PDB file of C-alpha atoms in Angstrom:
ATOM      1  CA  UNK A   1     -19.457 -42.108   7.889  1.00 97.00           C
ATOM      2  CA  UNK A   2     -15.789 -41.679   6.517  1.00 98.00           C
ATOM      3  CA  UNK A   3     -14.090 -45.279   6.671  1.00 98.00           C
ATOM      4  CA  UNK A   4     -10.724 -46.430   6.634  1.00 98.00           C
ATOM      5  CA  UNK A   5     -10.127 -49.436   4.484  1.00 98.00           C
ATOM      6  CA  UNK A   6      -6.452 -51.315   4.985  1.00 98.00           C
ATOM      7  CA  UNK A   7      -4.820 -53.377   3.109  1.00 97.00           C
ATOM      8  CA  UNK A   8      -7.229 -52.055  -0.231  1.00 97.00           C
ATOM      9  CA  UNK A   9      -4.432 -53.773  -2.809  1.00 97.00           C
ATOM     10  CA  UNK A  10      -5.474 -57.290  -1.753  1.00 96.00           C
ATOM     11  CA  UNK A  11      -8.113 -59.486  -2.115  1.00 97.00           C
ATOM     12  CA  UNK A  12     -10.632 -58.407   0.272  1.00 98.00           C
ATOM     13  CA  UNK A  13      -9.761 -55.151  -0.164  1.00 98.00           C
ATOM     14  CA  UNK A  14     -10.601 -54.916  -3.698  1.00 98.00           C
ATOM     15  CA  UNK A  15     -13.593 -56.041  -3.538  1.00 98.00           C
ATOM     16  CA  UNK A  16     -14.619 -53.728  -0.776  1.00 98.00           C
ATOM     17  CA  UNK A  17     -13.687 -51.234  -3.560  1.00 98.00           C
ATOM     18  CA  UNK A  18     -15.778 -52.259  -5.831  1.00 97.00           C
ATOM     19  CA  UNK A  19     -18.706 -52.518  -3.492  1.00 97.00           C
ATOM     20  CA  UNK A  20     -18.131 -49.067  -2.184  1.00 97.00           C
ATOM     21  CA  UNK A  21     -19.460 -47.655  -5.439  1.00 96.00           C
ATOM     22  CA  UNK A  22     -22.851 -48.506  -4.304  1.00 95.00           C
ATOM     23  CA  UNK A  23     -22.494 -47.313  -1.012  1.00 93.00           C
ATOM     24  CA  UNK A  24     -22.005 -43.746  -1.718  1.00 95.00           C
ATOM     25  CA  UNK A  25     -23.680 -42.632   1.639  1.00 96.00           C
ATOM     26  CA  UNK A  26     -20.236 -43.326   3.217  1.00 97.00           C
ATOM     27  CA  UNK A  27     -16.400 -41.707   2.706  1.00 98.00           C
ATOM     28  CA  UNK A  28     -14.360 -44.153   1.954  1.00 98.00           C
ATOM     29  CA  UNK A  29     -10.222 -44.183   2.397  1.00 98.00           C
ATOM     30  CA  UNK A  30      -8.680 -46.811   0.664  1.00 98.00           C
ATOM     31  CA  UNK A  31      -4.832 -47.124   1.707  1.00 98.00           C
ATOM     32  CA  UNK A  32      -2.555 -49.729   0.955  1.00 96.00           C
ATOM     33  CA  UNK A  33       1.224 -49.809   2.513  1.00 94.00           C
ATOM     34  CA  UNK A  34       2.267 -46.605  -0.058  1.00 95.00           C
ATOM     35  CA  UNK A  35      -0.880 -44.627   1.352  1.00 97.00           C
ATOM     36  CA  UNK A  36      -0.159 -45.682   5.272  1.00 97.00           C
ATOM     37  CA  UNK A  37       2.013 -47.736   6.846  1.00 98.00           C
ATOM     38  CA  UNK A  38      -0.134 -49.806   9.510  1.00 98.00           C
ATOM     39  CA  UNK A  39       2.771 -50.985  11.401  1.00 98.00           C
ATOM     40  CA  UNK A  40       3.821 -47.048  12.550  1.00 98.00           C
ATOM     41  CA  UNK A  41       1.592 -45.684  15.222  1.00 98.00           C
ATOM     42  CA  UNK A  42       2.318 -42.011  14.824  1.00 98.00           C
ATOM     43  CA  UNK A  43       0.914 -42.662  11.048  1.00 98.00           C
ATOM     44  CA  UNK A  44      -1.685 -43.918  11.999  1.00 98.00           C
ATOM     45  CA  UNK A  45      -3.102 -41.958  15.031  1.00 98.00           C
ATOM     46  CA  UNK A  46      -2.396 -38.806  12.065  1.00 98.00           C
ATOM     47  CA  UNK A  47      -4.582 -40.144   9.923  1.00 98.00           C
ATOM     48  CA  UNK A  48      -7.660 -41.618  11.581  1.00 98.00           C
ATOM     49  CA  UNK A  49      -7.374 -37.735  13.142  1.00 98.00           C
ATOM     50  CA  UNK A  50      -7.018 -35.767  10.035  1.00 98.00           C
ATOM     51  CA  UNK A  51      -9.335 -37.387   7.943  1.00 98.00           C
ATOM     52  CA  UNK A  52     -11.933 -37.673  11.106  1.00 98.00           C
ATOM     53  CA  UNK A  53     -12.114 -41.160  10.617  1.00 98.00           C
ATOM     54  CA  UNK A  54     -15.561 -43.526  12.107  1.00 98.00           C
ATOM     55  CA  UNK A  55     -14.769 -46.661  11.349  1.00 98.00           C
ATOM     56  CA  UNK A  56     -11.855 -48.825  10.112  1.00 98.00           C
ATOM     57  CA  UNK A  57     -11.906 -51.992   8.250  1.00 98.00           C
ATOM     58  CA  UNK A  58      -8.401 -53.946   8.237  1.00 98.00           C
ATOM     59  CA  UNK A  59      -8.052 -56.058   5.266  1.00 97.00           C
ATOM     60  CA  UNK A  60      -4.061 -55.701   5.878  1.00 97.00           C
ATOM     61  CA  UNK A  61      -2.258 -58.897   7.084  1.00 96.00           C
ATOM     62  CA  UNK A  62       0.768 -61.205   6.519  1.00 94.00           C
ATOM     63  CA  UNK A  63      -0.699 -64.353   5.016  1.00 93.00           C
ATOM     64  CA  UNK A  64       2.540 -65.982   3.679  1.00 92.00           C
ATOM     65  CA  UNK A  65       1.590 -68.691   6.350  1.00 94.00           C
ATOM     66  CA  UNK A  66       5.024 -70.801   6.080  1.00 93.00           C
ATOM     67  CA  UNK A  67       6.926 -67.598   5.697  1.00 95.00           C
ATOM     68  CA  UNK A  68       5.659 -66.446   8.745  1.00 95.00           C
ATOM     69  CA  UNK A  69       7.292 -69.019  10.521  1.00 95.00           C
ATOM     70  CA  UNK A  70      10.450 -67.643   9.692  1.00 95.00           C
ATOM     71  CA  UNK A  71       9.657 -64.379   9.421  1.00 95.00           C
ATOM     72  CA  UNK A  72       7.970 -63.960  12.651  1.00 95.00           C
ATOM     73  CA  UNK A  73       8.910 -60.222  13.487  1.00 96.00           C
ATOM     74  CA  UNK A  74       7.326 -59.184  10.271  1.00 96.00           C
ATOM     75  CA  UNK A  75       4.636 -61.119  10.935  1.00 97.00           C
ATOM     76  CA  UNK A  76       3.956 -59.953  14.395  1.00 97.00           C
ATOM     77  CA  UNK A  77       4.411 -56.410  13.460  1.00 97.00           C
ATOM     78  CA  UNK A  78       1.251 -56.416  11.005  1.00 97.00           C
ATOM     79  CA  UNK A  79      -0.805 -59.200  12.079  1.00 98.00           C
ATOM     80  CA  UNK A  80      -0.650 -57.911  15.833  1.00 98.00           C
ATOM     81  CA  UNK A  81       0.760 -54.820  16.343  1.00 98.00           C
ATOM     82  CA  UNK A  82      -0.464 -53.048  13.716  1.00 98.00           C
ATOM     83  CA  UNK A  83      -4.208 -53.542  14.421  1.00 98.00           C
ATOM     84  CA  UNK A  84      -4.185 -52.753  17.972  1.00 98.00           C
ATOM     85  CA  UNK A  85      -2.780 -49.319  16.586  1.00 98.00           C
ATOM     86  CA  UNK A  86      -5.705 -48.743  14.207  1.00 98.00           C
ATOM     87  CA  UNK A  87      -7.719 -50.074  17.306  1.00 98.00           C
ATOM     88  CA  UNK A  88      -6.945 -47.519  19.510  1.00 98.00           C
ATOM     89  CA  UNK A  89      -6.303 -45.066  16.968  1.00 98.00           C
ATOM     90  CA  UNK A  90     -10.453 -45.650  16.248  1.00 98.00           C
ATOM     91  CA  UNK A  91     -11.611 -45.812  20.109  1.00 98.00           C
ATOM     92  CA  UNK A  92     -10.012 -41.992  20.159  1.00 98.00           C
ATOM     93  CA  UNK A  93     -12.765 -41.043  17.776  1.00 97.00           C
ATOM     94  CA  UNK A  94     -15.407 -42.825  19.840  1.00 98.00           C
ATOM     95  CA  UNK A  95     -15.650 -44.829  16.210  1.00 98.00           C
ATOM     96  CA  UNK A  96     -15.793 -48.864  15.607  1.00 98.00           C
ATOM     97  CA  UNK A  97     -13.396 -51.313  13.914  1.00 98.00           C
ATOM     98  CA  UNK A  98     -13.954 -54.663  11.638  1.00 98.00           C
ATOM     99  CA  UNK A  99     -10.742 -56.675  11.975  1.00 98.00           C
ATOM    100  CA  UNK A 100     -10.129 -59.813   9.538  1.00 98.00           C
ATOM    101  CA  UNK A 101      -9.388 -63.272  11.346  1.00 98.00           C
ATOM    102  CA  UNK A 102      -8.528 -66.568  10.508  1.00 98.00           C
ATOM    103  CA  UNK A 103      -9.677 -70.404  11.278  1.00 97.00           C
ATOM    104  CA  UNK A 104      -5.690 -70.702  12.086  1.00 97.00           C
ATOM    105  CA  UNK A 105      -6.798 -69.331  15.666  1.00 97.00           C
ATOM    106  CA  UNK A 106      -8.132 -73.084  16.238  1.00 97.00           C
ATOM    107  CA  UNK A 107      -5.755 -76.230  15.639  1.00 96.00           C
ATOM    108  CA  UNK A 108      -8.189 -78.331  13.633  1.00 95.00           C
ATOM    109  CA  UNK A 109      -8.312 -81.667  15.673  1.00 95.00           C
ATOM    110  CA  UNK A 110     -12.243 -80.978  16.701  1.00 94.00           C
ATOM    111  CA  UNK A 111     -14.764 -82.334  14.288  1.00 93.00           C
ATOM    112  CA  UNK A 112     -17.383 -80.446  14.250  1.00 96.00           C
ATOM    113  CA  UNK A 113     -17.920 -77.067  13.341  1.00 98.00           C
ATOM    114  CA  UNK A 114     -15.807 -74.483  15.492  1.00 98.00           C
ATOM    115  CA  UNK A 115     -18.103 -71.937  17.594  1.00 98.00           C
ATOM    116  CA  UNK A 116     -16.835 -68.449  18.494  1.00 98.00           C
ATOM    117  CA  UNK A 117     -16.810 -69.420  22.096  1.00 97.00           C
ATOM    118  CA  UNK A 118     -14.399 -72.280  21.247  1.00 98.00           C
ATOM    119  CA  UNK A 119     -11.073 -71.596  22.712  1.00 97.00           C
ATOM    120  CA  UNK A 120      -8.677 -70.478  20.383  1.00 97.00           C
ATOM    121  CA  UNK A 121      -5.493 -73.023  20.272  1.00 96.00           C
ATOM    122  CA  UNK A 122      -3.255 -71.693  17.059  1.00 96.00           C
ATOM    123  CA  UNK A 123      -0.552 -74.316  15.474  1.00 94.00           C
ATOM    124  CA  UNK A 124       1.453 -71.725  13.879  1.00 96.00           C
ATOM    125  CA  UNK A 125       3.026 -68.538  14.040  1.00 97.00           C
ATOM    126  CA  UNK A 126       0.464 -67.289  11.481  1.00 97.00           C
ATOM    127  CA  UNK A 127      -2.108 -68.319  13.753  1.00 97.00           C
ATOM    128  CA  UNK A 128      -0.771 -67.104  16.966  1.00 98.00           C
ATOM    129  CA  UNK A 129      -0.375 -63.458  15.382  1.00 98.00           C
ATOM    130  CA  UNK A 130      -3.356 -63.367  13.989  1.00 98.00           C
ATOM    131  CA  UNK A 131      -5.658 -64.446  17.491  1.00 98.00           C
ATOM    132  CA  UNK A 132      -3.274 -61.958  19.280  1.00 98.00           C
ATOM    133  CA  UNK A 133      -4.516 -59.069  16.812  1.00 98.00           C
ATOM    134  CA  UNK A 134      -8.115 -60.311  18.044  1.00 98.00           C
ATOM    135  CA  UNK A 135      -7.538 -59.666  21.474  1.00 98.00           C
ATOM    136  CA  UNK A 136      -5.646 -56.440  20.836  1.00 98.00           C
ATOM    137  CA  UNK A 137      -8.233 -54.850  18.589  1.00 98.00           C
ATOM    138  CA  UNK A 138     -10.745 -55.751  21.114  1.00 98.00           C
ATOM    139  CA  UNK A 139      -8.997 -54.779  24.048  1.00 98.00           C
ATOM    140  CA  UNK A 140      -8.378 -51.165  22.228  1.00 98.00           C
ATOM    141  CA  UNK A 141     -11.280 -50.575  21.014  1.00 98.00           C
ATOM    142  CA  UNK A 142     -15.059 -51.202  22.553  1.00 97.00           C
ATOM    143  CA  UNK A 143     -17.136 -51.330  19.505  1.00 98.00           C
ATOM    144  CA  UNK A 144     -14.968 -53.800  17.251  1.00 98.00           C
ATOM    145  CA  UNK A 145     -15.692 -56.928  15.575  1.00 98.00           C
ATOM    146  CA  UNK A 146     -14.190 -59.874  14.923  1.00 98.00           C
ATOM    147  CA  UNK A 147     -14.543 -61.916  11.626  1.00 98.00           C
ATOM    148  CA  UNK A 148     -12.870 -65.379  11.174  1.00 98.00           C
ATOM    149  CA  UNK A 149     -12.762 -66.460   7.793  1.00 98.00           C
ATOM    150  CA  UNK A 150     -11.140 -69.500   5.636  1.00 98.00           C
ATOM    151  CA  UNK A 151      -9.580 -70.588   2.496  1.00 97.00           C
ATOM    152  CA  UNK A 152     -10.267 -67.166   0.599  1.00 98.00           C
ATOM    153  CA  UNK A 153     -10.521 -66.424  -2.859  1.00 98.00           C
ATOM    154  CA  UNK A 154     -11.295 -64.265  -5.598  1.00 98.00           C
ATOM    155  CA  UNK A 155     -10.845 -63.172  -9.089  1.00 97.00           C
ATOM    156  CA  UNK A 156      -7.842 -60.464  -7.105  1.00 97.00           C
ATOM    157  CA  UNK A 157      -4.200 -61.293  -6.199  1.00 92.00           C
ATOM    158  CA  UNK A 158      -3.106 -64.757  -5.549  1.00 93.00           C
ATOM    159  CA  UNK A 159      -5.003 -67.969  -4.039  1.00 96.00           C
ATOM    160  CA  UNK A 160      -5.860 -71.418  -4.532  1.00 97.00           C
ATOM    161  CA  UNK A 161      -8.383 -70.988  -7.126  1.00 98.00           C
ATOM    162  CA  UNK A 162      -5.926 -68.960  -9.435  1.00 97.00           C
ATOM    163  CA  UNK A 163      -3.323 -71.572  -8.595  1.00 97.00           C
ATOM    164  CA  UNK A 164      -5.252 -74.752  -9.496  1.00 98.00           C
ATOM    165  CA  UNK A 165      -6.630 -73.205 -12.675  1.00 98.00           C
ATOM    166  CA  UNK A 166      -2.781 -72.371 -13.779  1.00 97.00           C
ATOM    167  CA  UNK A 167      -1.776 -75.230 -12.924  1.00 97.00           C
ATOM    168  CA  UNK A 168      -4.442 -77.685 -14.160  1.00 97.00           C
ATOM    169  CA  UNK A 169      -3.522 -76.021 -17.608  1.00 97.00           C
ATOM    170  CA  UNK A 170       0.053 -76.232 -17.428  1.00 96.00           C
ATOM    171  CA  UNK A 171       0.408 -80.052 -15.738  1.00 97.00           C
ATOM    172  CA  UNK A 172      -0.775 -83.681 -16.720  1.00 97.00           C
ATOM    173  CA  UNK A 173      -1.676 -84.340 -13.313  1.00 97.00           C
ATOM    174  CA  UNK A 174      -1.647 -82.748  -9.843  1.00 96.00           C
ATOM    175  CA  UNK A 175      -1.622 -84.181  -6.253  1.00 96.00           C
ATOM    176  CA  UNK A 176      -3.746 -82.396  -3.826  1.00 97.00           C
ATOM    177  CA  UNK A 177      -4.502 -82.765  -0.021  1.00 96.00           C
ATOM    178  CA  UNK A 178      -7.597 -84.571   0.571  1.00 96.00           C
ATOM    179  CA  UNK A 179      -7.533 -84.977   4.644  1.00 95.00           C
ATOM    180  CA  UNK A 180      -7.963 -81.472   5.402  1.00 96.00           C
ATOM    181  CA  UNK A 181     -11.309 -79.936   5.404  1.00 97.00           C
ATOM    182  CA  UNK A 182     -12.806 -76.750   5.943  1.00 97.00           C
ATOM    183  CA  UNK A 183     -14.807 -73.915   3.557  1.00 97.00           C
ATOM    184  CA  UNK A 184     -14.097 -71.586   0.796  1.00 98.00           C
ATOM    185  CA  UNK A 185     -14.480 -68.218   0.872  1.00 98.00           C
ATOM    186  CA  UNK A 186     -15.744 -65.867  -1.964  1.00 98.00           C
ATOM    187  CA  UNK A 187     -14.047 -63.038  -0.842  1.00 98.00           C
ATOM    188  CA  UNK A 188     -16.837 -60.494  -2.901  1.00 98.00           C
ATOM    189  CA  UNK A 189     -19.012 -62.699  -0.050  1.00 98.00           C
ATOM    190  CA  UNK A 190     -17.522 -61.460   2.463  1.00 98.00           C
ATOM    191  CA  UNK A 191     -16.454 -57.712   1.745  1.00 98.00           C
ATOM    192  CA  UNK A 192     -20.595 -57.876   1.053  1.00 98.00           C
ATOM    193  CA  UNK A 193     -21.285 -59.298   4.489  1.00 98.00           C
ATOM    194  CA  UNK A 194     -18.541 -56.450   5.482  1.00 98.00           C
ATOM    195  CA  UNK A 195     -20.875 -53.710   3.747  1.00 98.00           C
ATOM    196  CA  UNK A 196     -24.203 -55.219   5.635  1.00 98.00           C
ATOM    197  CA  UNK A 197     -22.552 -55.110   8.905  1.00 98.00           C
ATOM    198  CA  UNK A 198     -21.319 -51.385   8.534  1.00 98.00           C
ATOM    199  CA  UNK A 199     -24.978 -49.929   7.339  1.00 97.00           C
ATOM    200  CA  UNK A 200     -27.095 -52.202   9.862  1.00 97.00           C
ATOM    201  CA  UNK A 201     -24.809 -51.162  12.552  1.00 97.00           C
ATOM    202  CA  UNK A 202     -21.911 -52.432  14.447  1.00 97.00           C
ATOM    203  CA  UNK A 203     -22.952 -55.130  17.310  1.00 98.00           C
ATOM    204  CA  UNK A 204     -19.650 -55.849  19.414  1.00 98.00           C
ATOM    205  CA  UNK A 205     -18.150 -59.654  19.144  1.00 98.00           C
ATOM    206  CA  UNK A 206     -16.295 -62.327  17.753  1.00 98.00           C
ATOM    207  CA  UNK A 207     -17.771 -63.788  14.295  1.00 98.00           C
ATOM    208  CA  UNK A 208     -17.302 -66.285  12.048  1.00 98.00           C
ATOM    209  CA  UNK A 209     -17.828 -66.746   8.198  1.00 98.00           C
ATOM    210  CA  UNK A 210     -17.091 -68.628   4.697  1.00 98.00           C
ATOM    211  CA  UNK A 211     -19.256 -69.747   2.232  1.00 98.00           C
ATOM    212  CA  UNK A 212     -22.224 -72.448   3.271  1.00 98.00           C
ATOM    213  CA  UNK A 213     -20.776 -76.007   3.030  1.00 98.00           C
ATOM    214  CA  UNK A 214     -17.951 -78.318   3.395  1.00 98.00           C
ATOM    215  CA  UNK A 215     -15.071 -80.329   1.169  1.00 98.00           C
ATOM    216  CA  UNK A 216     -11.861 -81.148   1.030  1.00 98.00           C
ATOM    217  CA  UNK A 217      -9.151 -79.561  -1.123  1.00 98.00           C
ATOM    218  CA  UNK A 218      -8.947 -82.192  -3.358  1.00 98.00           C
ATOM    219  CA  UNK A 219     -12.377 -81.794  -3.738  1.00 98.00           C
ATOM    220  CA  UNK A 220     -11.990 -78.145  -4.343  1.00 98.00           C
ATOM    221  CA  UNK A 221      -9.902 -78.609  -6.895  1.00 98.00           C
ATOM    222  CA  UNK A 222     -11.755 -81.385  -8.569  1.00 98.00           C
ATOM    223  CA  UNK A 223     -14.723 -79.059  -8.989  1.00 98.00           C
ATOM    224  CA  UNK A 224     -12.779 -75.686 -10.287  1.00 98.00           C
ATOM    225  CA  UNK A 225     -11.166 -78.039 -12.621  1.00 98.00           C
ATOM    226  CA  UNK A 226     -14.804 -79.006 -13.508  1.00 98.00           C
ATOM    227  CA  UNK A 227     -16.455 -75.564 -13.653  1.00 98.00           C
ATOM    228  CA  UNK A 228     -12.821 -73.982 -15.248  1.00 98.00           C
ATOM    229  CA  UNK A 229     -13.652 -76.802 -18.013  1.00 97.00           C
ATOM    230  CA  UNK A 230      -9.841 -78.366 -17.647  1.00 97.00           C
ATOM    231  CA  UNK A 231     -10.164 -81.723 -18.292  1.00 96.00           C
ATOM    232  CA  UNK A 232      -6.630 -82.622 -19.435  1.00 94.00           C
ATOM    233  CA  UNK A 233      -5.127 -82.530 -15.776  1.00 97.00           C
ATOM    234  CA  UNK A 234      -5.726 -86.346 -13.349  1.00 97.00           C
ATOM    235  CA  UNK A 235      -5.847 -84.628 -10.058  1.00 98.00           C
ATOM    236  CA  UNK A 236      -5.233 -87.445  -7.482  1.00 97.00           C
ATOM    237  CA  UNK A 237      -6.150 -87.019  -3.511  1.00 97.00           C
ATOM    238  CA  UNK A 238      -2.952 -86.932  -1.125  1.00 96.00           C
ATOM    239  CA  UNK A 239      -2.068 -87.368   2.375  1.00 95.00           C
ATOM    240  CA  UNK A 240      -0.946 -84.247   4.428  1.00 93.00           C
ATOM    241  CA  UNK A 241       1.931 -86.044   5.728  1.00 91.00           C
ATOM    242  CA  UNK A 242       2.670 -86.528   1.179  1.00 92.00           C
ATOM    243  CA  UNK A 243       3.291 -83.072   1.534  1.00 87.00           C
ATOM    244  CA  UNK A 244       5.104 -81.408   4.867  1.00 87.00           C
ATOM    245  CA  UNK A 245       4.704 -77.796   5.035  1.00 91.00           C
ATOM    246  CA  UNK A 246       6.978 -75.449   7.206  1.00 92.00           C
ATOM    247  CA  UNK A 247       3.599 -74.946   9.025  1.00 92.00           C
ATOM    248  CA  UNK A 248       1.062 -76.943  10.463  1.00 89.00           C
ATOM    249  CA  UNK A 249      -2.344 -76.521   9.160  1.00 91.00           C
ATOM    250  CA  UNK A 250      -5.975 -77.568  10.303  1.00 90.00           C
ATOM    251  CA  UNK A 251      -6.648 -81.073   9.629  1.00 94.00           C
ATOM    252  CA  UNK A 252     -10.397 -79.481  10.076  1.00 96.00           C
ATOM    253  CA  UNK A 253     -11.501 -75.845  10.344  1.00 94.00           C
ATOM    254  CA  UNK A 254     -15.601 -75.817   9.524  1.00 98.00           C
ATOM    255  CA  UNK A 255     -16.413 -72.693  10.767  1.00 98.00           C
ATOM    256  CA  UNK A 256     -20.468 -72.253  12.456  1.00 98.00           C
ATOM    257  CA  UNK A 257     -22.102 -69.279  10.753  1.00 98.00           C
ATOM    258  CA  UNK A 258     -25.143 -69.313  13.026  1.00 98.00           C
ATOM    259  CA  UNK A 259     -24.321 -66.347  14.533  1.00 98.00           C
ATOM    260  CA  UNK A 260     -23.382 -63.981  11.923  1.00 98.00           C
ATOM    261  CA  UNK A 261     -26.675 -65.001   9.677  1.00 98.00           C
ATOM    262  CA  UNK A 262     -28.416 -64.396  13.028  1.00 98.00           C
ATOM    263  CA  UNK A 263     -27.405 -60.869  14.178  1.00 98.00           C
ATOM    264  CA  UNK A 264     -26.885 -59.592  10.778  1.00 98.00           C
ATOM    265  CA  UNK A 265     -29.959 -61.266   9.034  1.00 98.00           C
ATOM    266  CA  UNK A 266     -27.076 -62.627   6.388  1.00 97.00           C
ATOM    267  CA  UNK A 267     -28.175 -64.963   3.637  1.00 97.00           C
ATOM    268  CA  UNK A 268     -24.572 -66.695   2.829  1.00 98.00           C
ATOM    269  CA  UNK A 269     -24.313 -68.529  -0.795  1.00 98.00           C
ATOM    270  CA  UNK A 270     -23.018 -71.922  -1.100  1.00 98.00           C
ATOM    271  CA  UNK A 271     -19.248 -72.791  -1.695  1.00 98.00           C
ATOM    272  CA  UNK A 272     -19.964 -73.949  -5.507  1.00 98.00           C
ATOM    273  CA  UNK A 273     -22.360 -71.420  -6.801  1.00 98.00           C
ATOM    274  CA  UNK A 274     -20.043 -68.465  -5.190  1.00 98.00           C
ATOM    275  CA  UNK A 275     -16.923 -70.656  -7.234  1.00 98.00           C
ATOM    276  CA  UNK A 276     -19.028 -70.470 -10.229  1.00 98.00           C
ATOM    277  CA  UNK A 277     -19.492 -66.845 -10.100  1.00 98.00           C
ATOM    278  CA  UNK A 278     -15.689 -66.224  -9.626  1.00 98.00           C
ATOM    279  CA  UNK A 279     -14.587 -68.498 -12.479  1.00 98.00           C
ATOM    280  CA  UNK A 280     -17.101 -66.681 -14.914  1.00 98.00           C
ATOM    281  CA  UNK A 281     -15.483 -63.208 -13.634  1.00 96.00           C
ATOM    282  CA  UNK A 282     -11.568 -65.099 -14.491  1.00 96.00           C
ATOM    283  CA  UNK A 283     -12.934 -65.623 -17.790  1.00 93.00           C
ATOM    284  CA  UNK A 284     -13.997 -62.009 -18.484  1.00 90.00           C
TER     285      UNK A 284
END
């Protein structure tokens, strides 16, 4: 198949990159904003044309998440807009499309883990955009899946992991939220459930993933302080309302793999040996 990959600069993306090299069965396209600009249609419907294009996975997205809520045109434009035009861009073709979600989609007040069935109540502008790209991509385009994910990392770009490891080094101590829960995700995970999904073949639907368990991110931190071997940095648990951010966030976003690990026959890693693994890469 040849495949469209968006968005190749970031995290995801890159390591969809590096997993391509053992999928050599398929063509891959790796674009980033200099090789096409998701947010113009013409562009787009030129490209997944040209290059005959099967399948599209969109890694692109605004993830600034309290930028977005000023920045909400910007936001709209490639979180929304932009994947219903790869969408139906794809559907031309007769071809399939994986588009990227978020655990935003839900507000966080249930308490136990969110089901893809749940109905989607987003808090934020980020997470309004985002569950409006769902329903575009699948109103465009027949044979598209859905993946909601949460709290990714990897040894690419910026995130939390990065952040906590700079930081632990750098400060004496650190406050960190400890009321909101949820899951990490290994983003090499994913882009490898990504790759499994693409050569068993697509099945049509909304899906959820992350790594297999659940903690807090003061917990989080606590343990890649731990496995980074910082010990000079007192990390101390704080209140969301310690800390107001220009946009509200899930006090609890657990996401239900049952379905993914069913259709796809996935076997996911837990949160802490997936952390080790991407530590041991940062030290490389």
């Amino acid at each position: 198949m040849k495949i469209l990959i968006t968005g190749c600069n970031g995290q995801l993306g890159n390591e969809m990159q590096l997993l391509e090299k053992e999928n050599t069965q398929h063509t891959w396209y790796n674009t980033d904003v200099a090789e096409l600009d998701i947010t113009n249609q013409l562009a787009v419907e030129q490209f997944v044309a040209e290059k005959k294009i099967d399948g599209i996975v969109n890694c692109a997205a605004y993830t600034a998440v309290d930028k977005a809520e000023d920045n909400k045109e910007l936001c709209t434009s490639l979180n929304t807009v932009a994947p219903a035009y790869l969408a139906a861009a794809v559907e031309k073709r007769g071809g399939w499309m994986i588009q990227i979600s978020t655990d935003y989609v839900f507000n966080g007040t249930k308490h136990t883990p969110y089901v893809e069935t749940d109905t989607p109540c987003p808090d934020s502008v980020y997470g309004s955009t985002k569950l409006a790209g769902e329903l575009g991509v699948q109103k465009f385009c027949k044979n598209s899946v859905i993946i909601r994910t949460a709290w990714m990392y990897s040894s690419f770009g910026n995130n939390f992991v990065k952040t906590m490891i700079r930081l632990g080094k750098e400060k004496e101590q650190l406050g960190v939220i400890f009321d909101q829960i949820g899951t990490p995700t290994y983003a090499r995970d994913l882009a490898s459930a990504i790759m499994t999904i693409i050569n068993k073949g697509i099945v049509p639907g909304v899906y959820h993933f992350s790594n297999e368990g659940v903690i807090s991110w003061y917990d989080f931190t606590k343990a890649i302080h731990r496995i980074a071997g910082i010990t000079s940095c007192r990390v101390r648990p704080l209140h969301t309302d310690e800390y107001p951010t220009p946009a509200s966030r899930p006090h609890y976003s657990v996401l239900d793999k049952t379905k993914i690990k069913a259709t796809f026959g996935l076997d996911i890693p837990y949160w802490e040996e997936s952390l080790e693994e991407c530590i041991a890469k940062l030290k490389e």
